[in-house]
mmCIF file of C-alpha atoms in Angstrom:
data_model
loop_
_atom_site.group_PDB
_atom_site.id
_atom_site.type_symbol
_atom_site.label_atom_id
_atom_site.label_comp_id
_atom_site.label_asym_id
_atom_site.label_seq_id
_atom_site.Cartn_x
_atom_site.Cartn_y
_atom_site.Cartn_z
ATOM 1 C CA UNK I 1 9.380 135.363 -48.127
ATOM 2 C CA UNK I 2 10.860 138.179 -49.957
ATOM 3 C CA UNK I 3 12.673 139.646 -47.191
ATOM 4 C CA UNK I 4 14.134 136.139 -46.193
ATOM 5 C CA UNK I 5 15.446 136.114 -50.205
ATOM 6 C CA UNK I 6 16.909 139.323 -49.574
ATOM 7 C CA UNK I 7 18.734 138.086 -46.845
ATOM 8 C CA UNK I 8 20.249 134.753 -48.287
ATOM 9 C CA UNK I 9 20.308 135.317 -52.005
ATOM 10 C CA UNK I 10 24.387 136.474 -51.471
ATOM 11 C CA UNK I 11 24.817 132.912 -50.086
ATOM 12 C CA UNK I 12 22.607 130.820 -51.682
ATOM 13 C CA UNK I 13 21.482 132.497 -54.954
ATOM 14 C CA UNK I 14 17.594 133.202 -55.865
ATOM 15 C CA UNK I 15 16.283 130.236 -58.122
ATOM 16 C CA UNK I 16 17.609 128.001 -55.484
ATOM 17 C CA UNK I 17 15.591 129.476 -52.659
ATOM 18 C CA UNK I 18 12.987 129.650 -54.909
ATOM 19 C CA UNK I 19 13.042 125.919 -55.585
ATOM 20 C CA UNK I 20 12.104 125.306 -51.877
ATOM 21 C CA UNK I 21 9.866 128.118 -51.240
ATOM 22 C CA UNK I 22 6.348 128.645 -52.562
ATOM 23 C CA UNK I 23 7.377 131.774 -55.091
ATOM 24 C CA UNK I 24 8.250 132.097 -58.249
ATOM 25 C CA UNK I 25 11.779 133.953 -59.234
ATOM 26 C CA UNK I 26 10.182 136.053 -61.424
ATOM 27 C CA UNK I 27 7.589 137.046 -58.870
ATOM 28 C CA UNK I 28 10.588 137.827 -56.838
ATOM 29 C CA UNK I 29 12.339 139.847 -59.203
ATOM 30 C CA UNK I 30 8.797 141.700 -59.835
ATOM 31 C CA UNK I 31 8.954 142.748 -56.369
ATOM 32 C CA UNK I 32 12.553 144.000 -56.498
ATOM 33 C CA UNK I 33 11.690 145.972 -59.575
ATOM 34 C CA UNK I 34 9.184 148.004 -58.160
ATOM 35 C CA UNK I 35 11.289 148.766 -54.821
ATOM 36 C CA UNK I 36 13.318 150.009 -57.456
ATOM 37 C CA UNK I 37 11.292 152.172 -59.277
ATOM 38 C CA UNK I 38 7.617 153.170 -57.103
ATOM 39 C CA UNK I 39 6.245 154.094 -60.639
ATOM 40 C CA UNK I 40 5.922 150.780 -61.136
ATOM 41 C CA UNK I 41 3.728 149.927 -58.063
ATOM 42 C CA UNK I 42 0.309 149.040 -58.789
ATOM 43 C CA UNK I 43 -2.150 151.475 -58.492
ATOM 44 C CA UNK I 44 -4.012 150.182 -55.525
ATOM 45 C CA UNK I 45 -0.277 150.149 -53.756
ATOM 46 C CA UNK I 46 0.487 153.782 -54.852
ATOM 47 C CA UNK I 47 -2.598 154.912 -53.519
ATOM 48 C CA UNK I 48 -2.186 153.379 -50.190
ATOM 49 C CA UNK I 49 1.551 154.922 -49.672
ATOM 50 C CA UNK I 50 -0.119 158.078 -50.605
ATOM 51 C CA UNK I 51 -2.609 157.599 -47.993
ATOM 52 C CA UNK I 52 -0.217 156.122 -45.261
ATOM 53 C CA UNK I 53 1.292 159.699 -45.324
ATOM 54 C CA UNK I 54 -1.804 161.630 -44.930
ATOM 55 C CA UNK I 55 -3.152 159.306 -42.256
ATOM 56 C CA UNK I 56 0.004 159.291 -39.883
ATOM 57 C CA UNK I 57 0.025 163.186 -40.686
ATOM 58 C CA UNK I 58 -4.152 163.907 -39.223
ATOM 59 C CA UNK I 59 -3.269 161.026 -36.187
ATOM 60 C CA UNK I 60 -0.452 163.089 -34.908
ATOM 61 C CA UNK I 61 -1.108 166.082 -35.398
ATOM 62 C CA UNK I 62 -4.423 165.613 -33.393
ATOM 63 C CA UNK I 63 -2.192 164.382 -29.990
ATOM 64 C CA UNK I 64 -2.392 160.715 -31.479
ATOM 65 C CA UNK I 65 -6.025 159.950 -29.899
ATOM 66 C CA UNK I 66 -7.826 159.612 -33.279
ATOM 67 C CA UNK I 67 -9.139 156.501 -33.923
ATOM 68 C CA UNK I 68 -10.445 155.322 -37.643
ATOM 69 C CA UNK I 69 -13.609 156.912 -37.518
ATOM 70 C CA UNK I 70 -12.036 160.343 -36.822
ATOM 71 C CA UNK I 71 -8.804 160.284 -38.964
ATOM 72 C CA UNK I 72 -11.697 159.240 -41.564
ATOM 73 C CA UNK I 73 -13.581 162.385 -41.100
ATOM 74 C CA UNK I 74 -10.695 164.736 -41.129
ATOM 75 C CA UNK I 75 -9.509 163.427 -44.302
ATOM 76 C CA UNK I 76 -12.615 164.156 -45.739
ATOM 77 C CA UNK I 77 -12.806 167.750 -44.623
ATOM 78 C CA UNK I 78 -9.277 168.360 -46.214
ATOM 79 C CA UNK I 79 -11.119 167.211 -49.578
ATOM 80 C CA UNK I 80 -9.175 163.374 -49.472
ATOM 81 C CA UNK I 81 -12.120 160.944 -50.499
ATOM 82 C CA UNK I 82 -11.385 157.492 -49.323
ATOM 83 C CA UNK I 83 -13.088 154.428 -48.017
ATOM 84 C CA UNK I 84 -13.624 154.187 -44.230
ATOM 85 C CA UNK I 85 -12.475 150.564 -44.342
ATOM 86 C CA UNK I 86 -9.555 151.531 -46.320
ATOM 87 C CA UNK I 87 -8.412 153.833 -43.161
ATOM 88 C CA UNK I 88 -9.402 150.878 -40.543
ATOM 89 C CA UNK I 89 -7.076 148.574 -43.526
ATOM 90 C CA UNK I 90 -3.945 150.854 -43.271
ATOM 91 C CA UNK I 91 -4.157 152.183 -39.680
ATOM 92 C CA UNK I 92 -4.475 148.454 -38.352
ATOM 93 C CA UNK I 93 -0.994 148.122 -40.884
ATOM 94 C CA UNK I 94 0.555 150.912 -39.107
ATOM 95 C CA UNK I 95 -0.445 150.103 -35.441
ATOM 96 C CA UNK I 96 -2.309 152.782 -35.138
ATOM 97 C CA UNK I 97 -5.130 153.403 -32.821
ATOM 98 C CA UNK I 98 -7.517 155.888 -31.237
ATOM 99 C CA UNK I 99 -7.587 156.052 -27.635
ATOM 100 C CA UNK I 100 -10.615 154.623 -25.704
ATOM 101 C CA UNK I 101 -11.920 156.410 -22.146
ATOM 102 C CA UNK I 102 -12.212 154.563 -19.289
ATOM 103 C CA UNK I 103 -14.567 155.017 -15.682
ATOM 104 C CA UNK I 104 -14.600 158.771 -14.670
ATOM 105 C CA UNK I 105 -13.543 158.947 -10.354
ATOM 106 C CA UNK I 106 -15.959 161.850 -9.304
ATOM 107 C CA UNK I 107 -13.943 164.485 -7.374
ATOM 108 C CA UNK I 108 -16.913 166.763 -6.212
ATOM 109 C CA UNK I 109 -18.309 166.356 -2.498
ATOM 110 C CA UNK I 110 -21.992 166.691 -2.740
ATOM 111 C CA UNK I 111 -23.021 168.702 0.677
ATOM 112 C CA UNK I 112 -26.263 167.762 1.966
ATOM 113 C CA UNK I 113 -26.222 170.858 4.316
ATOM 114 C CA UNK I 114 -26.262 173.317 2.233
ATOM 115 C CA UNK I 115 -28.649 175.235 0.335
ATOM 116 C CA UNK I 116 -28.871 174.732 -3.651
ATOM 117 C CA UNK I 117 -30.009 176.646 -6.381
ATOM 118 C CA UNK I 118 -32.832 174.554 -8.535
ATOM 119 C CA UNK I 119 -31.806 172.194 -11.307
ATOM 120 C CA UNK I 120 -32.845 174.045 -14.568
ATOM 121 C CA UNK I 121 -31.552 171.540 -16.875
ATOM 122 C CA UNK I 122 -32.813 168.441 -15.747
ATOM 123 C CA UNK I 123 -30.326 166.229 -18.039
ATOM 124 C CA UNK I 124 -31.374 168.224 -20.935
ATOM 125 C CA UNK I 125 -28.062 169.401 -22.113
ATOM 126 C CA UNK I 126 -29.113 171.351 -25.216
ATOM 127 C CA UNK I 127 -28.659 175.029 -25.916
ATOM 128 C CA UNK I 128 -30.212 176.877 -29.011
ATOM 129 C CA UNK I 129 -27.444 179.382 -29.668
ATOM 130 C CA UNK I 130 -24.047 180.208 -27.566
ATOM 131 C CA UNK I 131 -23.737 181.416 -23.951
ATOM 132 C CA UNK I 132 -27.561 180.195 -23.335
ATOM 133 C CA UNK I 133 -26.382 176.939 -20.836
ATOM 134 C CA UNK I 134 -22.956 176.087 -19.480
ATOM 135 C CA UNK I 135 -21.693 173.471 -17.355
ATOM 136 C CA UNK I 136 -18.845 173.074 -14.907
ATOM 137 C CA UNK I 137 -17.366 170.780 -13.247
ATOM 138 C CA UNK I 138 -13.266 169.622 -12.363
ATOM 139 C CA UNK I 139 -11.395 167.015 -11.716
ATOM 140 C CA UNK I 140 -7.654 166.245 -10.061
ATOM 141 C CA UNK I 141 -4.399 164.654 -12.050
ATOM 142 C CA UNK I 142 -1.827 162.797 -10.089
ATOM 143 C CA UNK I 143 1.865 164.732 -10.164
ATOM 144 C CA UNK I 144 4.878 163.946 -8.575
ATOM 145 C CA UNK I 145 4.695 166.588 -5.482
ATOM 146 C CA UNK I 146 0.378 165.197 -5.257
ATOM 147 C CA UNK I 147 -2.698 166.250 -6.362
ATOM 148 C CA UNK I 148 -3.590 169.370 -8.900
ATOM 149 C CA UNK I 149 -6.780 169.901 -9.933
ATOM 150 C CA UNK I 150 -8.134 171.429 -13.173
ATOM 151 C CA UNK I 151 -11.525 173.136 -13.395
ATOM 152 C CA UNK I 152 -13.436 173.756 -16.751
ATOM 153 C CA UNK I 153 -16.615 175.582 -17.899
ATOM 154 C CA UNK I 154 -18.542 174.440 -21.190
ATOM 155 C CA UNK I 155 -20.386 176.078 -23.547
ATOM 156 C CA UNK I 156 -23.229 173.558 -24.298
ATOM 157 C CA UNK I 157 -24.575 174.635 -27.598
ATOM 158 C CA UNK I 158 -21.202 173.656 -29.367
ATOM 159 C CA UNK I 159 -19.668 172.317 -26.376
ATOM 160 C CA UNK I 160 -16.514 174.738 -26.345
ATOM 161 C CA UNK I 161 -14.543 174.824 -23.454
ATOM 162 C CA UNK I 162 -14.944 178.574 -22.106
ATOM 163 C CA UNK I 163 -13.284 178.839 -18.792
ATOM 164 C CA UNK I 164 -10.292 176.461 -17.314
ATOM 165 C CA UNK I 165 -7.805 176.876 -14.760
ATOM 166 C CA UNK I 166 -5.608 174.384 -12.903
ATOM 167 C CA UNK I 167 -4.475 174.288 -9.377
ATOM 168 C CA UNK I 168 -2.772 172.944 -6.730
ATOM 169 C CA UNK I 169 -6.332 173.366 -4.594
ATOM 170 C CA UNK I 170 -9.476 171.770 -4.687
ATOM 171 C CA UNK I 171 -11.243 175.204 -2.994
ATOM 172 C CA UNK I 172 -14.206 177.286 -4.210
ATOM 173 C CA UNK I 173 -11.157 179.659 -5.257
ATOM 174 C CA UNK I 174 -10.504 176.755 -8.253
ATOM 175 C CA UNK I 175 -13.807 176.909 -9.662
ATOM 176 C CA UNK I 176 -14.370 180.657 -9.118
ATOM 177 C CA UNK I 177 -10.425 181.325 -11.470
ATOM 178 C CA UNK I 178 -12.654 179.239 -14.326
ATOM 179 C CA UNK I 179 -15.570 181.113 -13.809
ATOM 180 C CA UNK I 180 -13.802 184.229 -13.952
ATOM 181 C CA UNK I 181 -11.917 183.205 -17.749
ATOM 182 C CA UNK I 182 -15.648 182.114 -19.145
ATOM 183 C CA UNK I 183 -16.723 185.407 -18.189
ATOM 184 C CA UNK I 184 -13.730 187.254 -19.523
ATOM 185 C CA UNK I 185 -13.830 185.509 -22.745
ATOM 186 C CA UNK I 186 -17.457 185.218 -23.344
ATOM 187 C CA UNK I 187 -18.401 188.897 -22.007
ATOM 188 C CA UNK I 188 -22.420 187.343 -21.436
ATOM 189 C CA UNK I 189 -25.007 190.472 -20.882
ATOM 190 C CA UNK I 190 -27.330 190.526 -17.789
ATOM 191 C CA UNK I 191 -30.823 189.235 -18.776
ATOM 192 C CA UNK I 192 -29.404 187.205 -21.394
ATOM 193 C CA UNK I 193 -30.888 183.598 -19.647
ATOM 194 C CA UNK I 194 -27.554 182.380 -19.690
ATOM 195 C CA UNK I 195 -27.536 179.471 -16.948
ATOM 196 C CA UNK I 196 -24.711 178.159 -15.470
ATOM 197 C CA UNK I 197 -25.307 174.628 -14.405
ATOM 198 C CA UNK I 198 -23.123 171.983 -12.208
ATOM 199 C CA UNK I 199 -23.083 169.034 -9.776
ATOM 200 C CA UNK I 200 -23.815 169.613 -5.702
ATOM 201 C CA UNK I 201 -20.332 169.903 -4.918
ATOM 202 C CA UNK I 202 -19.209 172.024 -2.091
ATOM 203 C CA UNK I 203 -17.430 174.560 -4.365
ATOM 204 C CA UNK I 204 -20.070 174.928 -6.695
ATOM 205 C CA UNK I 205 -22.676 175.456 -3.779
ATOM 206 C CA UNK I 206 -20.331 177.539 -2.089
ATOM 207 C CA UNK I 207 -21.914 181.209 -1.319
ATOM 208 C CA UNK I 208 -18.963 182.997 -3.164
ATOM 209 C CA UNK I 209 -19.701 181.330 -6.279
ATOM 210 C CA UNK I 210 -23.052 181.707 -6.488
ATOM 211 C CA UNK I 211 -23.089 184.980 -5.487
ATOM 212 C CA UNK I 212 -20.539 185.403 -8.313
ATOM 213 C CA UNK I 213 -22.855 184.065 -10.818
ATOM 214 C CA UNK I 214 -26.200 186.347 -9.778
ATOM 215 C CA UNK I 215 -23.473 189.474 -9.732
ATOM 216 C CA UNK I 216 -23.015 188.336 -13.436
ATOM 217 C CA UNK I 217 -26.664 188.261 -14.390
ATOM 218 C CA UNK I 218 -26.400 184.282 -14.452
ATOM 219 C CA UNK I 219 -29.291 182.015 -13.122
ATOM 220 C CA UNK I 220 -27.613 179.187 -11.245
ATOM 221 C CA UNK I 221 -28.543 175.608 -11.195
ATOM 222 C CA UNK I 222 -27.262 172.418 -9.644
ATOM 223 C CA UNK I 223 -28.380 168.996 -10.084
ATOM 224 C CA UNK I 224 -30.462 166.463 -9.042
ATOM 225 C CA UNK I 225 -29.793 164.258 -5.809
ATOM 226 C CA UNK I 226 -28.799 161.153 -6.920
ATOM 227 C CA UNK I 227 -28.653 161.541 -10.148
ATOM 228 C CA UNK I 228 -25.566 160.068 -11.995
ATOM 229 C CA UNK I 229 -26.304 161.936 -15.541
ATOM 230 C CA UNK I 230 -26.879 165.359 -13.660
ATOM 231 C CA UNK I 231 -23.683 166.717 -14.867
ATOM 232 C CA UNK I 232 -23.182 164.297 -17.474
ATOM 233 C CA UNK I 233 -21.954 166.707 -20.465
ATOM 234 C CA UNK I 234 -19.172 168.023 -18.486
ATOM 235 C CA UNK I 235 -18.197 164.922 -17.240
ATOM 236 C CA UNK I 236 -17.895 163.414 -20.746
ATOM 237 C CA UNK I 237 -15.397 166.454 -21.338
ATOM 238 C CA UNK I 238 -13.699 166.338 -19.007
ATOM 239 C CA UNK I 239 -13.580 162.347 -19.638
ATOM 240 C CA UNK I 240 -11.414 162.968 -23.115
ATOM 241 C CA UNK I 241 -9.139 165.596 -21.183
ATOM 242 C CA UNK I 242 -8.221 162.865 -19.041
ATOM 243 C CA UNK I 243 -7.933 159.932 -22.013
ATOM 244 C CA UNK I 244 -6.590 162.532 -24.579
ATOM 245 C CA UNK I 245 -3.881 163.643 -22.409
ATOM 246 C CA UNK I 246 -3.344 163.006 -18.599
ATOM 247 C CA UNK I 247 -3.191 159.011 -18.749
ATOM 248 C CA UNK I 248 -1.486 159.095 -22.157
ATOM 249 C CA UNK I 249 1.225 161.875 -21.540
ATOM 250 C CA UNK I 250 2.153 161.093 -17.772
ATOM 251 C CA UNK I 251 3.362 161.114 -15.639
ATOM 252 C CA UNK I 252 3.429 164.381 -14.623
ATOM 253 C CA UNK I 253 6.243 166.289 -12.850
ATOM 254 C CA UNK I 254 4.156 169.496 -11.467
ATOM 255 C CA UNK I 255 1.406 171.603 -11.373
ATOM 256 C CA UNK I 256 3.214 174.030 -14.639
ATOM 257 C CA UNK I 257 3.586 170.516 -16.392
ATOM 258 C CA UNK I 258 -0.165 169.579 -16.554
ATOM 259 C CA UNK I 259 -1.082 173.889 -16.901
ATOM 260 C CA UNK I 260 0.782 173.631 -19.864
ATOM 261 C CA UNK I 261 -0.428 170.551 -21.727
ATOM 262 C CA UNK I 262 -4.384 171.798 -20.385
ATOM 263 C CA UNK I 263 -3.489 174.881 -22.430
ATOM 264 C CA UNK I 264 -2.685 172.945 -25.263
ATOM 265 C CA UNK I 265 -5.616 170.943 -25.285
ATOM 266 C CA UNK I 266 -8.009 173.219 -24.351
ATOM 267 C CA UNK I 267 -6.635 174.854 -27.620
ATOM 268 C CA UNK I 268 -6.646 172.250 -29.906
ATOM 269 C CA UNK I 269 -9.930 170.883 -28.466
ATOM 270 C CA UNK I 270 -11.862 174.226 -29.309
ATOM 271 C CA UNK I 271 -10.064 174.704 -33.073
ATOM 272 C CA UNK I 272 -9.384 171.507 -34.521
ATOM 273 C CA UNK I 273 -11.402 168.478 -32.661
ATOM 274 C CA UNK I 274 -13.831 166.985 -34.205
ATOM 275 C CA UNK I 275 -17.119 166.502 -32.051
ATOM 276 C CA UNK I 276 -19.513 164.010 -33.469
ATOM 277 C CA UNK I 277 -22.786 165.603 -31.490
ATOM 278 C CA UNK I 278 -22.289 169.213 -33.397
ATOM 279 C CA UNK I 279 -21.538 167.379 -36.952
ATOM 280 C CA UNK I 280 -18.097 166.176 -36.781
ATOM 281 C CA UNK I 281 -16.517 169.976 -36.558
ATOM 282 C CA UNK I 282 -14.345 171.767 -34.125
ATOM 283 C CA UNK I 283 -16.399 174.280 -31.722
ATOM 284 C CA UNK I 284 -15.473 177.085 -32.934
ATOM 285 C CA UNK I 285 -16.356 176.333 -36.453
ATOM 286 C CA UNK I 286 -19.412 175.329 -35.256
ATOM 287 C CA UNK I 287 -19.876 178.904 -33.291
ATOM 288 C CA UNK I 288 -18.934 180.793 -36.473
ATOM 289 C CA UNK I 289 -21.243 178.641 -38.599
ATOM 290 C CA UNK I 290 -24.102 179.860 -36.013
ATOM 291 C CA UNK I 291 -23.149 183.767 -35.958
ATOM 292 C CA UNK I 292 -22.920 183.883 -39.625
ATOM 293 C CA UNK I 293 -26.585 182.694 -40.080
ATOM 294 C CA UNK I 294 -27.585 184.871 -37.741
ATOM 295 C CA UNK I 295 -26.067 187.990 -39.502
ATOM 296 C CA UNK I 296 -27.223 186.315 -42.874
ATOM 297 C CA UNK I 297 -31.071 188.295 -42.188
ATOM 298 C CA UNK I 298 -29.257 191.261 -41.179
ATOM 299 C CA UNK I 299 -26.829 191.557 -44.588
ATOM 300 C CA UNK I 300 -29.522 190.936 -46.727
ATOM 301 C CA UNK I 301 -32.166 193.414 -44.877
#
């Protein structure tokens, strides 16, 4: 109703339009005053523009895939205390949204011929401190000249992503380039019972892989014959790389288009997500959280 006063009060004049709407003109005028002047807003109003700001800031600067819950959370880690509803209440006035994952395809060819290491997990996807279990695992993204693929290895105990690499190949050479990152970045010591764990796809049963693992001091392990969770971490990562960006940001032009926006992710997924299982933090915080208990003993000794 205001806006249509604003529109015909030139021609018609206010108390007239009044007359035949369901407002008072002094209501009317109340509402002009406080365009006017903001100071004048009630409080409840001046909070929420406040809070409209902050909210559209956290949901893009996280790729737009926060929903309420998360944009909540994040506000509350930068020290803004408000009500969960009252999130759900302005991002619903907004149109904003989180996005929501749909049915993973499975890109990984078990091969019944050939030998497999034992599964050492068993579904139980739970590490005690960093580079004790990872998991790996790919999957492809449709591009304008066909199929790339990107590979990824995951740290279980705060589920950071540790290895990546994207290609135009689906070959043992894909998984090896990721292996190769993990064990660049993560440097793991022989002896350490680090396990490296994955589905029975030929690439990850492939004798240069494996062999590649045991020359790193890693114990292989593959999963379970028909077993749908057997790689089910991974798969749930790999799950928001593919709702987070691929179907929201396509489609995609090449295989440097979809490198590009991995690296991005992978970035932002290690620093700044927040992961519900390891207590609504990023990875990495939750890495540095563990190493400075550890050395907590050690200072004080």
């Amino acid at each position: 109703m205001i806006a249509f006063i604003d529109d015909h009060r030139a021609l018609y004049g206010v108390e007239p339009i009044c007359r035949l709407l369901p407002i008072a003109p002094s209501t009317y005028h109340a509402h002009v005053a406080r365009r006017a002047d903001p100071a004048r807003l009630p409080a409840r109003a001046r909070r929420d523009a406040a809070l409209v700001a902050e909210i559209r800031r956290v949901h893009a600067a996280n790729f737009g895939v926060y929903g309420v819950r998360k944009v909540w959370r994040q506000l509350a880690r930068e020290g803004i205390t408000v009500a969960r509803c009252t999130v759900a209440r302005l991002m619903r006035a907004m149109g904003l949204h989180g996005v929501v994952r749909g049915h993973r395809v499975r890109t990984t060819v078990p091969n019944p011929a050939a030998s497999c290491p034992l599964d050492q997990v068993n579904r139980q996807f739970k590490a005690e401190c960093p580079n004790r279990l990872w998991v790996a695992d790919f999957t492809y993204v449709a591009t304008w000249g066909g199929f790339v693929y990107a590979a990824f290895v995951i740290d279980v105990f705060a589920r950071r992503i540790v290895g990546w690499r994207v290609s135009r190949s689906a070959r043992a050479d894909l998984v090896l380039d990721a292996l190769e990152q993990a064990l660049h970045q993560r440097r793991p010591f022989a002896g350490s019972g680090l396990v490296c764990h994955s589905d029975r796809g030929s690439q990850y049963v492939s004798i240069r892989y494996t062999e590649r693992l045991r020359q790193a001091g890693i114990e292989p392990s593959v999963g379970s014959i028909g077993d749908s969770y057997d790689n089910a971490l991974a798969e749930t990562v790999i799950g928001l790389f593919k709702t987070e960006v691929i179907h929201r940001r396509g489609p995609w032009r090449s295989v440097e288009a979809v490198e590009f926006a991995t690296l991005e992710w992978v970035d932002w997924f290690n620093t700044r997500r927040l992961l519900e299982p390891i207590g609504h933090m990023p990875p990495a915080e939750a890495e540095a959280r563990y190493y400075a208990r550890v050395q907590e003993p050690a200072l004080a000794a």
